[in-house]
C-alpha positions as YAML, in Angstrom:
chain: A
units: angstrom
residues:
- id: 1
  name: UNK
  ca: [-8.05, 1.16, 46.11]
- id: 2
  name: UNK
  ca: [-4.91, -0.38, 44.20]
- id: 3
  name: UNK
  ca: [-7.79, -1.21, 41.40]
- id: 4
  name: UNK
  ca: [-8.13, 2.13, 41.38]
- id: 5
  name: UNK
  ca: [-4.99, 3.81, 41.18]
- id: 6
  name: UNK
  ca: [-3.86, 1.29, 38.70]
- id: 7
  name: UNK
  ca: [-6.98, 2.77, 36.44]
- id: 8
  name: UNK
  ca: [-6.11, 6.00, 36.92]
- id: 9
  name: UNK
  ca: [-2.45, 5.36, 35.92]
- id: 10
  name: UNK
  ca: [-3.28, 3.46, 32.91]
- id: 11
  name: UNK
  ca: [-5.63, 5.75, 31.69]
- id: 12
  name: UNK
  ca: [-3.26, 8.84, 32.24]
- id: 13
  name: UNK
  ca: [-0.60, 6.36, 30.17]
- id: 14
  name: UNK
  ca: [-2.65, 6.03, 27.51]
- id: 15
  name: UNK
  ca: [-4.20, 9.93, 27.23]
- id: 16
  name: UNK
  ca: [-0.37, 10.80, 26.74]
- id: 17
  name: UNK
  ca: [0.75, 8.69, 25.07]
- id: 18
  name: UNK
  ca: [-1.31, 10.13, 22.37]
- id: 19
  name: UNK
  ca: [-0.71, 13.36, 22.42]
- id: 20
  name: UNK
  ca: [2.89, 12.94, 21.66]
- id: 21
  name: UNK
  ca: [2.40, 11.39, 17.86]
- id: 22
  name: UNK
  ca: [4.03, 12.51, 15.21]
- id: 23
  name: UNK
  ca: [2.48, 15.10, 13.15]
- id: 24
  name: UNK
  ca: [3.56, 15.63, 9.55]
- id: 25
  name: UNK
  ca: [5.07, 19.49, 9.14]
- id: 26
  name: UNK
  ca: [2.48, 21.56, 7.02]
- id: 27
  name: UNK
  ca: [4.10, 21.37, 3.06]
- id: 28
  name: UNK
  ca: [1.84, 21.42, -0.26]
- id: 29
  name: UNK
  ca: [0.00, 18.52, -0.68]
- id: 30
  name: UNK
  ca: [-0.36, 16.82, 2.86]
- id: 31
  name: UNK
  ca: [-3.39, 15.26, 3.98]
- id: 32
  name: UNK
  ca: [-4.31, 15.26, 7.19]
- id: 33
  name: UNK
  ca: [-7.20, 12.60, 8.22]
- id: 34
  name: UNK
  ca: [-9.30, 11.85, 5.45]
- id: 35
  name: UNK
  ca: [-8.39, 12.57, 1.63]
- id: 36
  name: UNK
  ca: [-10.18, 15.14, 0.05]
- id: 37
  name: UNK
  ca: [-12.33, 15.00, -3.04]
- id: 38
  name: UNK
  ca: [-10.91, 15.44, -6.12]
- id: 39
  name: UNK
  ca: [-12.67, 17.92, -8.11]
- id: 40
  name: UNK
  ca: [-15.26, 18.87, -6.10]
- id: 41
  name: UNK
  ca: [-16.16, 22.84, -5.74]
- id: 42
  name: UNK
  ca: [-14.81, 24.84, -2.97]
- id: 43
  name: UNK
  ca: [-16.21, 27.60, -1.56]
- id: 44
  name: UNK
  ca: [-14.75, 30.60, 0.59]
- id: 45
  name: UNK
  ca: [-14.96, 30.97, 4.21]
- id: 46
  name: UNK
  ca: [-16.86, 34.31, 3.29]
- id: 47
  name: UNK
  ca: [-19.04, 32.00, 1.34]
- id: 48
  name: UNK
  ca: [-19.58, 29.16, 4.05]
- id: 49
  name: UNK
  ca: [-20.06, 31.98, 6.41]
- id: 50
  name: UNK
  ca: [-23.67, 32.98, 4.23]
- id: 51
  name: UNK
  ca: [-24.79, 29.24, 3.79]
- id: 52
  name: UNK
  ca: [-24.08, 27.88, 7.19]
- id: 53
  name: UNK
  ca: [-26.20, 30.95, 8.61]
- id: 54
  name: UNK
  ca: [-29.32, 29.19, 6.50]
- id: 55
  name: UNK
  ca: [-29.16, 25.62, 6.95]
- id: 56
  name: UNK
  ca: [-25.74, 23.09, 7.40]
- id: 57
  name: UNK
  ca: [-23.66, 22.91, 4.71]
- id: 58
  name: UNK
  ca: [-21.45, 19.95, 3.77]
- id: 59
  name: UNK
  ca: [-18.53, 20.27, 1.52]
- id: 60
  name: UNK
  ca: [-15.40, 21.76, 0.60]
- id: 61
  name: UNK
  ca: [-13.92, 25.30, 1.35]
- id: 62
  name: UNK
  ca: [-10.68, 26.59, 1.25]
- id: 63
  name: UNK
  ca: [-9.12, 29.63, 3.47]
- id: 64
  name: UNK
  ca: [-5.90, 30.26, 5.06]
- id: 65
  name: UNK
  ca: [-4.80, 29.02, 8.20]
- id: 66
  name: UNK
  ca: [-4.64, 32.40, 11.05]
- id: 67
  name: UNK
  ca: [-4.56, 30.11, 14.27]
- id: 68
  name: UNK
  ca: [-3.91, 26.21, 15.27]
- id: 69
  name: UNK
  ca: [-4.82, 25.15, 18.80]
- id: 70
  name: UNK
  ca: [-1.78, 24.90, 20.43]
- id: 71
  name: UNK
  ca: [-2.10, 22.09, 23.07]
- id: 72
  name: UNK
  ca: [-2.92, 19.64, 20.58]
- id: 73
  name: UNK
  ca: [-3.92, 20.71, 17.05]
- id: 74
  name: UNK
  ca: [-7.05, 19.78, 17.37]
- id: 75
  name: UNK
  ca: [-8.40, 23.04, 16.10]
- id: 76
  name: UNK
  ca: [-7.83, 25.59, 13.54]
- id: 77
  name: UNK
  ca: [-8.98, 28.80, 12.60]
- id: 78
  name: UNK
  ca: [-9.59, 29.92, 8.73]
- id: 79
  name: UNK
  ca: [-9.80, 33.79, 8.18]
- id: 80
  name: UNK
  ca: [-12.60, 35.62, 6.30]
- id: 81
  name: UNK
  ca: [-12.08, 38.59, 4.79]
- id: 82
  name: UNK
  ca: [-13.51, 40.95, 6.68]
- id: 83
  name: UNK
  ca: [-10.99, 39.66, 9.35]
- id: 84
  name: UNK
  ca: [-13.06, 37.47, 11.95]
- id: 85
  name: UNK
  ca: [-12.38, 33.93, 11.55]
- id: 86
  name: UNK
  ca: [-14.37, 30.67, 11.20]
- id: 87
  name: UNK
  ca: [-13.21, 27.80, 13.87]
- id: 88
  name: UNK
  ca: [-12.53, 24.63, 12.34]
- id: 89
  name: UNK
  ca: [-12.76, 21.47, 14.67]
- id: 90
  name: UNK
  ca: [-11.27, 17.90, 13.63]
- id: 91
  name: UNK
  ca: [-13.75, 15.42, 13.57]
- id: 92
  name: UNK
  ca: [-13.35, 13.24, 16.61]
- id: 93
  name: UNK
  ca: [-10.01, 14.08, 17.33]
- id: 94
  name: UNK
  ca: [-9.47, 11.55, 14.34]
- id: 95
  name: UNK
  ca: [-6.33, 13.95, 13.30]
- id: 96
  name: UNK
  ca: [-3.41, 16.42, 14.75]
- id: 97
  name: UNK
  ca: [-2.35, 19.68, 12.95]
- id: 98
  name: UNK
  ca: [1.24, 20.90, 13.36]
- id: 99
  name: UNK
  ca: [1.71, 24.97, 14.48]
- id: 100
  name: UNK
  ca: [3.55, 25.22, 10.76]
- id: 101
  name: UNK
  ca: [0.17, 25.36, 9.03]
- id: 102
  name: UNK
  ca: [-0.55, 28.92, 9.89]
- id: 103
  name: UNK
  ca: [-0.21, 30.88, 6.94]
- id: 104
  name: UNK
  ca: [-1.11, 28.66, 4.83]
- id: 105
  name: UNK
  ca: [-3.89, 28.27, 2.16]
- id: 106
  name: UNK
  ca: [-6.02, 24.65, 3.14]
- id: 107
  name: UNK
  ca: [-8.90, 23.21, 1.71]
- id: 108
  name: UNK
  ca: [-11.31, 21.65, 4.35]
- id: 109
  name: UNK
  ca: [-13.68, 18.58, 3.83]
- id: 110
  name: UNK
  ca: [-16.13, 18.98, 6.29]
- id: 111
  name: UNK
  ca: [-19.48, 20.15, 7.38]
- id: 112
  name: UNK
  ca: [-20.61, 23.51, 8.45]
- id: 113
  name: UNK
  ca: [-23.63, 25.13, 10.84]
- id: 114
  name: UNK
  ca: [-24.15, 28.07, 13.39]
- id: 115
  name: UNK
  ca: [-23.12, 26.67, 16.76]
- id: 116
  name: UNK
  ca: [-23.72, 28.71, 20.39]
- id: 117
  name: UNK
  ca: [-20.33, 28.32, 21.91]
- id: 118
  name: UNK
  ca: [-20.64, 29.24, 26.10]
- id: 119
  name: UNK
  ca: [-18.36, 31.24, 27.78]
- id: 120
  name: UNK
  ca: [-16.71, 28.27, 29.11]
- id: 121
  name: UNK
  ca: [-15.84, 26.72, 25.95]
- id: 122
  name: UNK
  ca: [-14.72, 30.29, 24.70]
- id: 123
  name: UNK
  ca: [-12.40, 30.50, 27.46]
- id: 124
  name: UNK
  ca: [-11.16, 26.74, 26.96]
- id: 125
  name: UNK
  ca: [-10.46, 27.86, 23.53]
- id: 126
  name: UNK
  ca: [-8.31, 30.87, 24.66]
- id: 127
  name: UNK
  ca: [-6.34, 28.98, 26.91]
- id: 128
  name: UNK
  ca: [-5.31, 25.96, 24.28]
- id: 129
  name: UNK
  ca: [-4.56, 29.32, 21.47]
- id: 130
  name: UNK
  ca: [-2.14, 30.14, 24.20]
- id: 131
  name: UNK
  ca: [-3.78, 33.82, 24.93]
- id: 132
  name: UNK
  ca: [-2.97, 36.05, 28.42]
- id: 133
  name: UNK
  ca: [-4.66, 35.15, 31.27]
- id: 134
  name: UNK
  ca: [-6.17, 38.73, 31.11]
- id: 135
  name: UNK
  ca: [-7.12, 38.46, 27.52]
- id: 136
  name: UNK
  ca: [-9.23, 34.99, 28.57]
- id: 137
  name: UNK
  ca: [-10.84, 36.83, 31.57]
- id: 138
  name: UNK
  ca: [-12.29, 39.18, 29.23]
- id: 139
  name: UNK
  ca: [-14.10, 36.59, 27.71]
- id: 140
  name: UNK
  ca: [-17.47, 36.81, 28.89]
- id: 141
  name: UNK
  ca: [-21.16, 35.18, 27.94]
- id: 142
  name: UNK
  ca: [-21.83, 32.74, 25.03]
- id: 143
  name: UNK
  ca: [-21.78, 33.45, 21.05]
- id: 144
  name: UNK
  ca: [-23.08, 32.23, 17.36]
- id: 145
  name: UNK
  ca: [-20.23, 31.51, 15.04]
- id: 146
  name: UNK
  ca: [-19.89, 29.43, 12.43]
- id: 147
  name: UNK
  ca: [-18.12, 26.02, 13.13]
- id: 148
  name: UNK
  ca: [-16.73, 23.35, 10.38]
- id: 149
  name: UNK
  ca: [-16.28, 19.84, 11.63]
- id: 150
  name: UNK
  ca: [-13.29, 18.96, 9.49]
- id: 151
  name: UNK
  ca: [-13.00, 15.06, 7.98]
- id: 152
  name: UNK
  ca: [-9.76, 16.14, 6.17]
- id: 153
  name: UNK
  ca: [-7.67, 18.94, 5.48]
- id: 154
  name: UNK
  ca: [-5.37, 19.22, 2.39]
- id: 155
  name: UNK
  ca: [-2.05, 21.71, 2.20]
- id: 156
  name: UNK
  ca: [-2.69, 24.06, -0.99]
- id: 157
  name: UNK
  ca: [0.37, 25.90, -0.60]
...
């Protein structure tokens, strides 16, 4: 039992003590996680939108920043134009984002494909955006969207 509850404090220890590192405020130019190719093309998130409904795409697109998970910044939203949003995931929790980074205009190394995201998840996701407890209850059943496993994200502006 002592084996045990040693364990469990450890482990809690350890699962805070990264959460609290120090993430770099959104200015032009940061990196977070991996660099990002010099060079390469970009697409839009309108764009990615139309090729990750065909087949996975892998590459670079730029957008501006509408939401960061709260809790953690593990996540990040990139608006579209016609004013839904593509949800951008850090690969492996490899990488924090700071709340500053709304608003502003990223470009995203990463790869891209039509996921089915259950009504769990979508509520998970409400919570950690920091929504009402009666906007998450109106979540209900599972839907398609477009999600972009991020390896690095780069400050445009």
């Amino acid at each position: 039992m002592k084996k045990l509850i040693t364990a469990a404090c450890l482990l809690f220890a350890l699962h805070a003590g990264a959460q609290e590192k120090d993430i770099t405020p959104a200015a032009k130019g940061v990196v977070y996680g991996a660099p990002i190719a010099a060079g390469a093309k970009a697409i839009s998130t309108d764009e990615l939108a139309q090729k990750a409904a065909t087949a996975e795409y892998a590459g670079q697109v730029t957008g501006k920043v509408s939401e960061v998970c709260q809790a953690m910044g593990c996540w990040f939203k990139l608006q579209k134009s016609d004013g839904t949003s593509v949800m951008v995931k850090n690969k492996d929790h490899g990488f924090f984002l700071p709340q500053s980074l709304v608003g502003k205009t990223v470009a995203v190394e990463g790869t891209a494909k039509v996921k089915e995201v259950s009504e769990a998840q979508r509520r998970h996701l409400a919570e950690d955006a920091g929504k009402s407890k009666a906007e998450i209850e109106k979540i209900k059943g599972a839907e398609k969207e477009v999600q972009l496993i991020a390896a690095g994200v780069k400050v445009l502006d």
